[in-house]
Coordinates of C-alpha atoms (C1' of nucleotides) in Angstrom, one line a residue:
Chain N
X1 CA -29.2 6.2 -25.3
X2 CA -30.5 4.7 -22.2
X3 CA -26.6 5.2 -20.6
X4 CA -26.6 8.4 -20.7
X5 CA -30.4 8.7 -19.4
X6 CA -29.5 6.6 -16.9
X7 CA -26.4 8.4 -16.0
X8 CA -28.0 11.5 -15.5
X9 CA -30.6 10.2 -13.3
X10 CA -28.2 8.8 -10.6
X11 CA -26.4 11.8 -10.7
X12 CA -29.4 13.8 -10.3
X13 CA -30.4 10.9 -7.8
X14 CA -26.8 11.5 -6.0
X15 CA -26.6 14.8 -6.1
X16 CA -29.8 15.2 -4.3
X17 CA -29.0 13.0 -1.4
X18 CA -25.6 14.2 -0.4
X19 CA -27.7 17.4 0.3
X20 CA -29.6 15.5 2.8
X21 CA -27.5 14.5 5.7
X22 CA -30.0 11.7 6.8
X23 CA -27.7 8.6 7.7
X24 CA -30.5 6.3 7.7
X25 CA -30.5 4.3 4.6
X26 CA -34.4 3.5 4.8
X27 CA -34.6 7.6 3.7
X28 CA -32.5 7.3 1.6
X29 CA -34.3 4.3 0.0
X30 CA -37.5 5.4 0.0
X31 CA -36.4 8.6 -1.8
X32 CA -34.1 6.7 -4.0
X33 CA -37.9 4.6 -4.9
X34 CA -39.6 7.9 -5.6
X35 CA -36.4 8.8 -7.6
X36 CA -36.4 6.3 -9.9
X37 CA -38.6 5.4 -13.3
X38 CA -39.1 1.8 -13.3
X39 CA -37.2 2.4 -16.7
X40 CA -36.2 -1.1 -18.7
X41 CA -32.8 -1.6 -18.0
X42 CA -31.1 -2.6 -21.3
X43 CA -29.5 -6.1 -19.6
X44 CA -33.2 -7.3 -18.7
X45 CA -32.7 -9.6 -21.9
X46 CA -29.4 -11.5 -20.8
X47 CA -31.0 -11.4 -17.6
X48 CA -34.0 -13.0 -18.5
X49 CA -32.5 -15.4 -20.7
X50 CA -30.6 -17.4 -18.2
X51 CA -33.4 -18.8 -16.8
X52 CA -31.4 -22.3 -18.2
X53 CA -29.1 -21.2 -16.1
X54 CA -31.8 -20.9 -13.1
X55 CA -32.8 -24.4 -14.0
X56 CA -29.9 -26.0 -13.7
X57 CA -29.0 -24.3 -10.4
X58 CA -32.3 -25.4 -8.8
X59 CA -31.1 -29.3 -10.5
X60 CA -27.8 -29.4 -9.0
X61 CA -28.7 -27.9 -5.4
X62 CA -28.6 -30.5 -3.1
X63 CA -32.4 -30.5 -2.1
X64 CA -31.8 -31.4 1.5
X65 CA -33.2 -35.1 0.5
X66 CA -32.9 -37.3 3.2
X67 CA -34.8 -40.1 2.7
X68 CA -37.2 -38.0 0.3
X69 CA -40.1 -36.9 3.0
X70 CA -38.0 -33.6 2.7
X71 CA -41.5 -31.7 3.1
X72 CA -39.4 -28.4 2.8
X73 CA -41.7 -25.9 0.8
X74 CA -39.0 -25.7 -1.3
X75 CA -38.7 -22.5 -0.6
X76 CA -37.2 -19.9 -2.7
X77 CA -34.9 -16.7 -1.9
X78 CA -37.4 -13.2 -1.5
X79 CA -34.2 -11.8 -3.5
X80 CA -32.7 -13.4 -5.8
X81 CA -35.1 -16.5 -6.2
X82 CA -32.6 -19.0 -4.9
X83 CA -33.1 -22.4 -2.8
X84 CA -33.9 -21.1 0.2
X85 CA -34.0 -23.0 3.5
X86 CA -35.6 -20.4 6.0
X87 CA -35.4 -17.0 7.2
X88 CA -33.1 -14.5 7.7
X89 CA -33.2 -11.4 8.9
X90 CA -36.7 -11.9 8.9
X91 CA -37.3 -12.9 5.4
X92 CA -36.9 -16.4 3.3
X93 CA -33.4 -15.8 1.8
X94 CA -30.9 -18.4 0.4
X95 CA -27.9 -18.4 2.3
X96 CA -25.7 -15.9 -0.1
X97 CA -28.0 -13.2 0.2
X98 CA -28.2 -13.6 4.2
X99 CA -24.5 -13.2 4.0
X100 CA -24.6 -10.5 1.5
X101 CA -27.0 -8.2 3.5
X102 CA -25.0 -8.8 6.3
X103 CA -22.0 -7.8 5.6
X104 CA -23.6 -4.8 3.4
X105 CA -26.9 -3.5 5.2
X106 CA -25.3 -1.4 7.2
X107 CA -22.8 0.3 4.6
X108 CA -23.3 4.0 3.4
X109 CA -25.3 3.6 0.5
X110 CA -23.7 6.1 -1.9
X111 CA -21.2 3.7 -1.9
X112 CA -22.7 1.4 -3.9
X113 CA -23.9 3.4 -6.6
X114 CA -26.1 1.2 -9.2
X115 CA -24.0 1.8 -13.0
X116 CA -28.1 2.1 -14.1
X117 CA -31.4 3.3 -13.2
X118 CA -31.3 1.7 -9.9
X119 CA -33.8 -1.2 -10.9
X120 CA -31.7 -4.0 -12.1
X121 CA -33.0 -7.4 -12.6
X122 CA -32.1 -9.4 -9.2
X123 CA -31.8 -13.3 -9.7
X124 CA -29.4 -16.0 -9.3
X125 CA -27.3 -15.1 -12.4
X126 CA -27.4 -11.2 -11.5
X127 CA -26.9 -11.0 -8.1
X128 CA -23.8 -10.3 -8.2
X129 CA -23.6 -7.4 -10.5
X130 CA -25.2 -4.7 -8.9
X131 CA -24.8 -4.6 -4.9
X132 CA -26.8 -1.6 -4.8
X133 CA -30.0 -3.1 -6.3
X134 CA -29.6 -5.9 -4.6
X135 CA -29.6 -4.6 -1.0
X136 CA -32.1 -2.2 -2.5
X137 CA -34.1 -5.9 -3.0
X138 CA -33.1 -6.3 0.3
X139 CA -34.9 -3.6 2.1
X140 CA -37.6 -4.4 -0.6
X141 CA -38.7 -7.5 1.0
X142 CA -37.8 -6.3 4.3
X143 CA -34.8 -7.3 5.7
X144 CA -34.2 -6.6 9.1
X145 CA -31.2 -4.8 8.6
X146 CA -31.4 -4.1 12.8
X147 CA -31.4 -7.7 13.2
X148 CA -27.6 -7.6 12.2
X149 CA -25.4 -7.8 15.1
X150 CA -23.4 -5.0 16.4
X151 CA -19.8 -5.3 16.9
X152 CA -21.0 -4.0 20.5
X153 CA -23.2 -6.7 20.8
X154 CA -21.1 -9.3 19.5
X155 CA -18.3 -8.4 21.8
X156 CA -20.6 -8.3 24.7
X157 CA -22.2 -12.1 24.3
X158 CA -18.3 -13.0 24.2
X159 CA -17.7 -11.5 27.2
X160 CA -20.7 -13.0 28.6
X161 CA -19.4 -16.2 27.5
X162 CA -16.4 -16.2 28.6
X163 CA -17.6 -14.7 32.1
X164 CA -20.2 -18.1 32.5
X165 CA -17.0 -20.0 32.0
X166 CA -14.8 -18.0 34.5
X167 CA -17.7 -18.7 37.2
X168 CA -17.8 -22.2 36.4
X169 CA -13.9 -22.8 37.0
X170 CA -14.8 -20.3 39.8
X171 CA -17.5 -22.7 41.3
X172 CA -15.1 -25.3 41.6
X173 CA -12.8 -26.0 44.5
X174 CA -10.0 -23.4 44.1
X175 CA -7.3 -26.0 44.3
X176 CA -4.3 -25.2 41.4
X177 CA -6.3 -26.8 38.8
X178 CA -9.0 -24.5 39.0
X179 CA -6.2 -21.8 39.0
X180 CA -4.2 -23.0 35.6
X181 CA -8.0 -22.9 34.1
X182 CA -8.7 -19.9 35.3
X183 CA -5.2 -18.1 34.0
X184 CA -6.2 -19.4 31.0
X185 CA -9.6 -18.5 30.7
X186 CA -8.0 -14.7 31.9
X187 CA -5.9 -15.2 29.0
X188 CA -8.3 -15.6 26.6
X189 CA -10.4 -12.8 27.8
X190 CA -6.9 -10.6 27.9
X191 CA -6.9 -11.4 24.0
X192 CA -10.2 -10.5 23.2
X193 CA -10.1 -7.3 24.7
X194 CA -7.3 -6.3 23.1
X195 CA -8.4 -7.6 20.2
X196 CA -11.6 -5.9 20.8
X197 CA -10.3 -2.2 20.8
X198 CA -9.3 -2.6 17.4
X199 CA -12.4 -2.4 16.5
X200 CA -15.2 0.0 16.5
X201 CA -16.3 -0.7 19.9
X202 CA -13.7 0.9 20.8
X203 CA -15.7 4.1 22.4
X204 CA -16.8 2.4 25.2
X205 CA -13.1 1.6 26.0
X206 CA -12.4 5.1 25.1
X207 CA -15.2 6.1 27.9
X208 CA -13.8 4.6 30.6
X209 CA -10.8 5.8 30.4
X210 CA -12.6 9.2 29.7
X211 CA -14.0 9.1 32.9
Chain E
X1 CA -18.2 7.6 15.0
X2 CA -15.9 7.3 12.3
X3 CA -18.9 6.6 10.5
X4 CA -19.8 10.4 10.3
X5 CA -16.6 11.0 8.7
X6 CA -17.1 8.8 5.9
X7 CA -20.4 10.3 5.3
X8 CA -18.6 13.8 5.3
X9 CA -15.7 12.8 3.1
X10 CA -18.3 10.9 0.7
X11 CA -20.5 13.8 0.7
X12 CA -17.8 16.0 -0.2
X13 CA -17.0 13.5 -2.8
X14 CA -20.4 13.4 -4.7
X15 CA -21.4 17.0 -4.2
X16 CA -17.8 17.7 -6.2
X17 CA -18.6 14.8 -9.2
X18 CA -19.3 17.1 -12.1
X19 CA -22.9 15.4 -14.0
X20 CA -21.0 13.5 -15.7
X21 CA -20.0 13.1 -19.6
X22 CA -21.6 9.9 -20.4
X23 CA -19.6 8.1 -23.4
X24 CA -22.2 5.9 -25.1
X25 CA -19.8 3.6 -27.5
X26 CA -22.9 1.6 -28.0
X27 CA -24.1 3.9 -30.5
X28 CA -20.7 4.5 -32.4
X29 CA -20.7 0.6 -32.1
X30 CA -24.3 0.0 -33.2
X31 CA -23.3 2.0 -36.7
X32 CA -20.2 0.2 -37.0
X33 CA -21.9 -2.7 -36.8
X34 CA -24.3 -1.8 -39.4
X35 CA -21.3 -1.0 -41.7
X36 CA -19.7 -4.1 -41.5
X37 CA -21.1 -7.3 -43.4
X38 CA -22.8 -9.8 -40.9
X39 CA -19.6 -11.9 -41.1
X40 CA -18.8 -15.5 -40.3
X41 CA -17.2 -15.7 -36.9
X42 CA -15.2 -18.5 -36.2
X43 CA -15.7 -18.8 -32.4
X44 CA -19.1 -18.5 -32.7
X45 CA -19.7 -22.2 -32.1
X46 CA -17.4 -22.1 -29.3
X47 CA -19.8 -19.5 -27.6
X48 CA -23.0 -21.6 -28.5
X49 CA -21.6 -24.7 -27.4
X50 CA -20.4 -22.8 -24.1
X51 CA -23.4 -24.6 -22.4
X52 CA -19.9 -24.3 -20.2
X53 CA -21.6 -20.7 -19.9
X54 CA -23.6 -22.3 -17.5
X55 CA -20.5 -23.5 -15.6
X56 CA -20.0 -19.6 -15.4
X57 CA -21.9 -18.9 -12.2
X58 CA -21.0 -22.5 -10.9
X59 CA -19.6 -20.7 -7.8
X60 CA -23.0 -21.0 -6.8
X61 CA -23.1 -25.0 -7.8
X62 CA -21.6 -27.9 -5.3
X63 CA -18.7 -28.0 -7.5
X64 CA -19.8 -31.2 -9.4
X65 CA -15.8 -32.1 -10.4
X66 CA -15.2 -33.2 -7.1
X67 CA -14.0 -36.5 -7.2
X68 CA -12.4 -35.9 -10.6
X69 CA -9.0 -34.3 -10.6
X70 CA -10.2 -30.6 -10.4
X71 CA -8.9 -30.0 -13.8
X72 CA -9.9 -26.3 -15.2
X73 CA -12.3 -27.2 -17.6
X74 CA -9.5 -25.9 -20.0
X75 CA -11.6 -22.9 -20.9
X76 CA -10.0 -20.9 -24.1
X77 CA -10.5 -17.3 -24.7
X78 CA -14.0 -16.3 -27.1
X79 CA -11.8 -13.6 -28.5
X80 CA -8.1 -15.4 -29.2
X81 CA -8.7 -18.8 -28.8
X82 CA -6.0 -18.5 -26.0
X83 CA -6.3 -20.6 -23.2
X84 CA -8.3 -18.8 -20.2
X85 CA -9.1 -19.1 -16.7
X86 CA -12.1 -17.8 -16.3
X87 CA -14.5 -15.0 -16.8
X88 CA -13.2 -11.2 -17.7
X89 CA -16.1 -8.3 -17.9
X90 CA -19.1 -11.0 -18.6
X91 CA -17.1 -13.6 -20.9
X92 CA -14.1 -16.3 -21.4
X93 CA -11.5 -14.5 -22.2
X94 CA -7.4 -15.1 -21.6
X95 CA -5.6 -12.3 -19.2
X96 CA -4.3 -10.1 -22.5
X97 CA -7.6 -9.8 -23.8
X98 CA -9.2 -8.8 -21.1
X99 CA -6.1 -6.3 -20.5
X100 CA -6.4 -5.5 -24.1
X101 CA -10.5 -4.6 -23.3
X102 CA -9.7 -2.7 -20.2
X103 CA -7.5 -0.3 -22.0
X104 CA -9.3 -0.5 -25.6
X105 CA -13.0 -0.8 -24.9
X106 CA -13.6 3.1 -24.3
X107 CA -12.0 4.3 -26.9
X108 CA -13.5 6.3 -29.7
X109 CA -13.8 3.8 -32.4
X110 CA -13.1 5.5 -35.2
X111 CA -9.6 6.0 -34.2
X112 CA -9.4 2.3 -34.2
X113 CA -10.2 2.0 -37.9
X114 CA -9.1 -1.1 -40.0
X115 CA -6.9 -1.2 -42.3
X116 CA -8.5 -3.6 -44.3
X117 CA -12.0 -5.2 -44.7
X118 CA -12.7 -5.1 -40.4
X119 CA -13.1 -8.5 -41.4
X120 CA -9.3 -9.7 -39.6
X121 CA -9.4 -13.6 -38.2
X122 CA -8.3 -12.7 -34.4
X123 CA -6.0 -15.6 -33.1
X124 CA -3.4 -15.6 -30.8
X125 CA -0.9 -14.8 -33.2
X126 CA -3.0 -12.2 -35.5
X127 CA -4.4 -10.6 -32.2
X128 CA -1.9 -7.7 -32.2
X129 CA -2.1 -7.0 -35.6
X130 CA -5.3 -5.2 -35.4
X131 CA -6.9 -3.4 -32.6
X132 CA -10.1 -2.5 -34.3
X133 CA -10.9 -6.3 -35.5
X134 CA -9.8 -7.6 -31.6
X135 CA -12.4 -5.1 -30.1
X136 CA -15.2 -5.9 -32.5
X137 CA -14.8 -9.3 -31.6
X138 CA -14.8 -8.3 -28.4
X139 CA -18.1 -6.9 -28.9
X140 CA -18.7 -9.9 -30.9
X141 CA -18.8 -12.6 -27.8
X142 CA -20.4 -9.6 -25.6
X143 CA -17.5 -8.4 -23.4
X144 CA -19.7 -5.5 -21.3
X145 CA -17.7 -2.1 -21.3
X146 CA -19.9 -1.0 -18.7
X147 CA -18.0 -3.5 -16.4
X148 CA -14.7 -1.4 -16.8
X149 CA -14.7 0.6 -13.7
X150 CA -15.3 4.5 -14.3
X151 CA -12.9 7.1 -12.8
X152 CA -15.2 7.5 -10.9
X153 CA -16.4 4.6 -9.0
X154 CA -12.2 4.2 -9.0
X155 CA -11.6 7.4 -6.5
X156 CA -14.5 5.9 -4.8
X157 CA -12.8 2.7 -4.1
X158 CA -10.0 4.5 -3.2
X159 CA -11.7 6.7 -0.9
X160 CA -13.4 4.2 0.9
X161 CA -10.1 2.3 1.5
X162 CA -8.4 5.6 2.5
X163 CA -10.8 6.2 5.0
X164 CA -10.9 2.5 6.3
X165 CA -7.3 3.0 7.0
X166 CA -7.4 6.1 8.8
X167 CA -9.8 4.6 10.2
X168 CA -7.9 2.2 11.5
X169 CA -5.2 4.3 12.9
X170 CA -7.2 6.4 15.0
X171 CA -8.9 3.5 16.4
X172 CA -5.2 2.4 17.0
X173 CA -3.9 5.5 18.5
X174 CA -6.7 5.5 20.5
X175 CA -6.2 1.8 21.9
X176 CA -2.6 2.8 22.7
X177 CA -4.2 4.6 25.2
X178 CA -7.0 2.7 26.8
X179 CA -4.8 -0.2 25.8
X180 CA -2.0 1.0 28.5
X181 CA -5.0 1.5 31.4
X182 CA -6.6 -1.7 30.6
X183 CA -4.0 -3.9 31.1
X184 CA -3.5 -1.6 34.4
X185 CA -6.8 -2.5 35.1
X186 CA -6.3 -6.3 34.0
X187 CA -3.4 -6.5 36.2
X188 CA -4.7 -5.4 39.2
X189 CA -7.6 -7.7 38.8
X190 CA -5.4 -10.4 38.4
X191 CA -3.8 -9.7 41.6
X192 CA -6.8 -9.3 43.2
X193 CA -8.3 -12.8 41.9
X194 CA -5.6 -14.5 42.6
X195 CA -5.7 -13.0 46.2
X196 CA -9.3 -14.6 47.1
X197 CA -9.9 -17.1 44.2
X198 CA -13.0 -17.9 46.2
X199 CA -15.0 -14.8 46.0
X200 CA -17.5 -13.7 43.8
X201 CA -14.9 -11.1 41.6
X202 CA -16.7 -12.3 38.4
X203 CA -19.6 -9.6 38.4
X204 CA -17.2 -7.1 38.9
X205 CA -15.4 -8.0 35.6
X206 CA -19.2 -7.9 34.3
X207 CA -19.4 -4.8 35.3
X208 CA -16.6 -3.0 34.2
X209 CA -16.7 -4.2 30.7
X210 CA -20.9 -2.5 31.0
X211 CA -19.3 0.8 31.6
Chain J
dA1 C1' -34.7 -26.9 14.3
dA2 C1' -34.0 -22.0 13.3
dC3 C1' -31.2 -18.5 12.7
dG4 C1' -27.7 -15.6 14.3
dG5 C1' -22.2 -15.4 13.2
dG6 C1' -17.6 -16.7 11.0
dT7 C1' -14.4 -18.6 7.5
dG8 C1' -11.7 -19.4 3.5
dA9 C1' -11.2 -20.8 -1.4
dA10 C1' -12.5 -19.0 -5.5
dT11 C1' -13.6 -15.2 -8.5
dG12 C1' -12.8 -11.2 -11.1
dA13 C1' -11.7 -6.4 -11.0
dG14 C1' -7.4 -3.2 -11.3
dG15 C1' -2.2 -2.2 -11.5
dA16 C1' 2.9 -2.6 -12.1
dC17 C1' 6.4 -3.8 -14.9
dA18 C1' 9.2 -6.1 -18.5
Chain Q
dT1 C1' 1.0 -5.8 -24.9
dG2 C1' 0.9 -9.6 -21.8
dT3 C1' 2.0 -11.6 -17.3
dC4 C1' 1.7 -11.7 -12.7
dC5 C1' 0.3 -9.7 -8.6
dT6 C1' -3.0 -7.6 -5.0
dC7 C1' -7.3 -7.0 -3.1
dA8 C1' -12.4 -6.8 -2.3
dT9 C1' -16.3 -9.7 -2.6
dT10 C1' -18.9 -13.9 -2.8
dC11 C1' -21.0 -18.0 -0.9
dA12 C1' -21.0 -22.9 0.7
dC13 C1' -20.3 -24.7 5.0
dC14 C1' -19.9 -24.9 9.6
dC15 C1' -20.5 -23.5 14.6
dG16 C1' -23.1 -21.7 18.7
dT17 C1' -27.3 -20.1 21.0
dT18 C1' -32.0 -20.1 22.0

DNA sequence: AACGGGTGAATGAGGACA
DNA sequence: TGTCCTCATTCACCCGTT
């Protein structure tokens, strides 16, 4: 029934994007959208039955109290309809789904292949059975997937850091204090750039010696 | 970057998949279902009192047991009665039943046919004695086949990790290089800092990292 | 205060082997 | 078949920058 409906469409849905070499997920999304029949997948009734469940997770959540003016909005997750406490990436989001788009907005898509039609139900209780729909969600609401740091990036504000720190010890009287600091601050850096290159910024590293 | 490989490989990957022979058990199990008498099940009132369900996605929850011993909530298996640890494929269920799903639960039913009324009481001890009663039941509490990962999203997985690694060690044979004429480079700074620890070396280091 | 990032215990899937 | 192990993922919490 509905399995093997469904089973055919993503592999219809699949076999038509690996023709198309885009690498930008956003294509592949908004074809993956056109793709899809808002078909009723046949979990929506568990899903929609835990709203107890929803309840008593709203209940137990610490509501960030504090002497009870908490004015907060109570706001509540774009994706998955959780406490949320502000935005992320752009959007209201709880704190799981921040994470969860961060570590999986920039991931190959294919690679999280929905089991369904590609429309699961995305709440609290679900979340975590279908990464694909959920980041689909994700870009639904408009995530800023861009807005996630590159390792590039992340290594450069280190560096940055580190530098301000360097100049500070630097500013100071260059007596042997200063120098102990500053071996150690050398040190440090030492260690993060070899711990950088085993990552993917590596091609810059690979440039300069390139050159 | 090695990005571009993965989309190769992956592409490679889902242009091979064949569409796919869906197995729908729910069917087969649907008629079974119909066949055998609406029966008395002895857990059931386990699995309606599981309001511990709700404890299910308490990963999400402030972990309310704090001050108490974290005891497990000495959870026992929906199928076996068995103690359990947590949740296997969407219910309660000890380690051997959930083995006993992973192998069992695509199977072609029929093959699994009772010998008697598929009426058997599954305990811990009578478990073994029939395969096709333990599945039912299995069905019974709402184990989810569709959790059990395919063949397919298996090579996946597989793939993915393979290329991570190789991944890895080409980033690493890379380093070796750039590695070796960094810490060239790192060493001649150091002599040169420590040769006028009063001058302003610090934008070169800026600089170089910019390249 | 908001909103980036990082971490680590817990969870739940598969696999090996007796 | 059942036990025990490995491993990827999740998310509550915390830190740092602006």
């Amino acid at each position: 029934m509905t399995t093997m409906t469904n089973t055919i469409l993503n592999n219809e849905y699949w076999n038509n994007i690996s023709v198309n070499q885009s690498f930008d997920f956003d294509d592949l999304f908004s074809s993956a959208f056109n793709f899809v029949l808002p078909m009723k997948n046949e979990n929506t009734e568990i899903l929609l039955l835990s709203s107890e469940n929803d309840h008593k997770y709203s209940q137990t959540l610490p509501t960030n109290n504090t002497t009870e003016e908490s004015q907060q909005p109570s706001l509540i997750c774009g994706v998955c309809g959780a406490p949320a406490f502000g935005y992320n990436f752009d959007q209201i989001t709880c704190e799981s789904c921040k994470a969860f788009f961060r570590r999986n907005a920039l991931r190959y898509m294919p690679d999280l292949k929905c089991r369904y039609s590609s429309s699961c139900i995305i709440n609290v209780n679900t979340r975590r059975q279908c990464t694909y729909c959920r980041l689909k969600k994700c870009f639904d609401i408009k995530m800023r997937k861009d807005w996630i740091r590159t390792e590039e990036e992340k290594q450069l504000r280190q560096l940055i850091k580190l530098t301000k720190e360097q100049k500070k010890i630097n500013d100071l009287s260059n007596d042997q204090q200063s120098l102990i600091n500053f071996s150690q601050v050398l040190r440090k850096k030492k260690r993060l750039i070899i711990k950088s290159t085993n990552q993917e910024f590596v091609p810059k590293l690979v440039n300069i010696n390139n050159h």
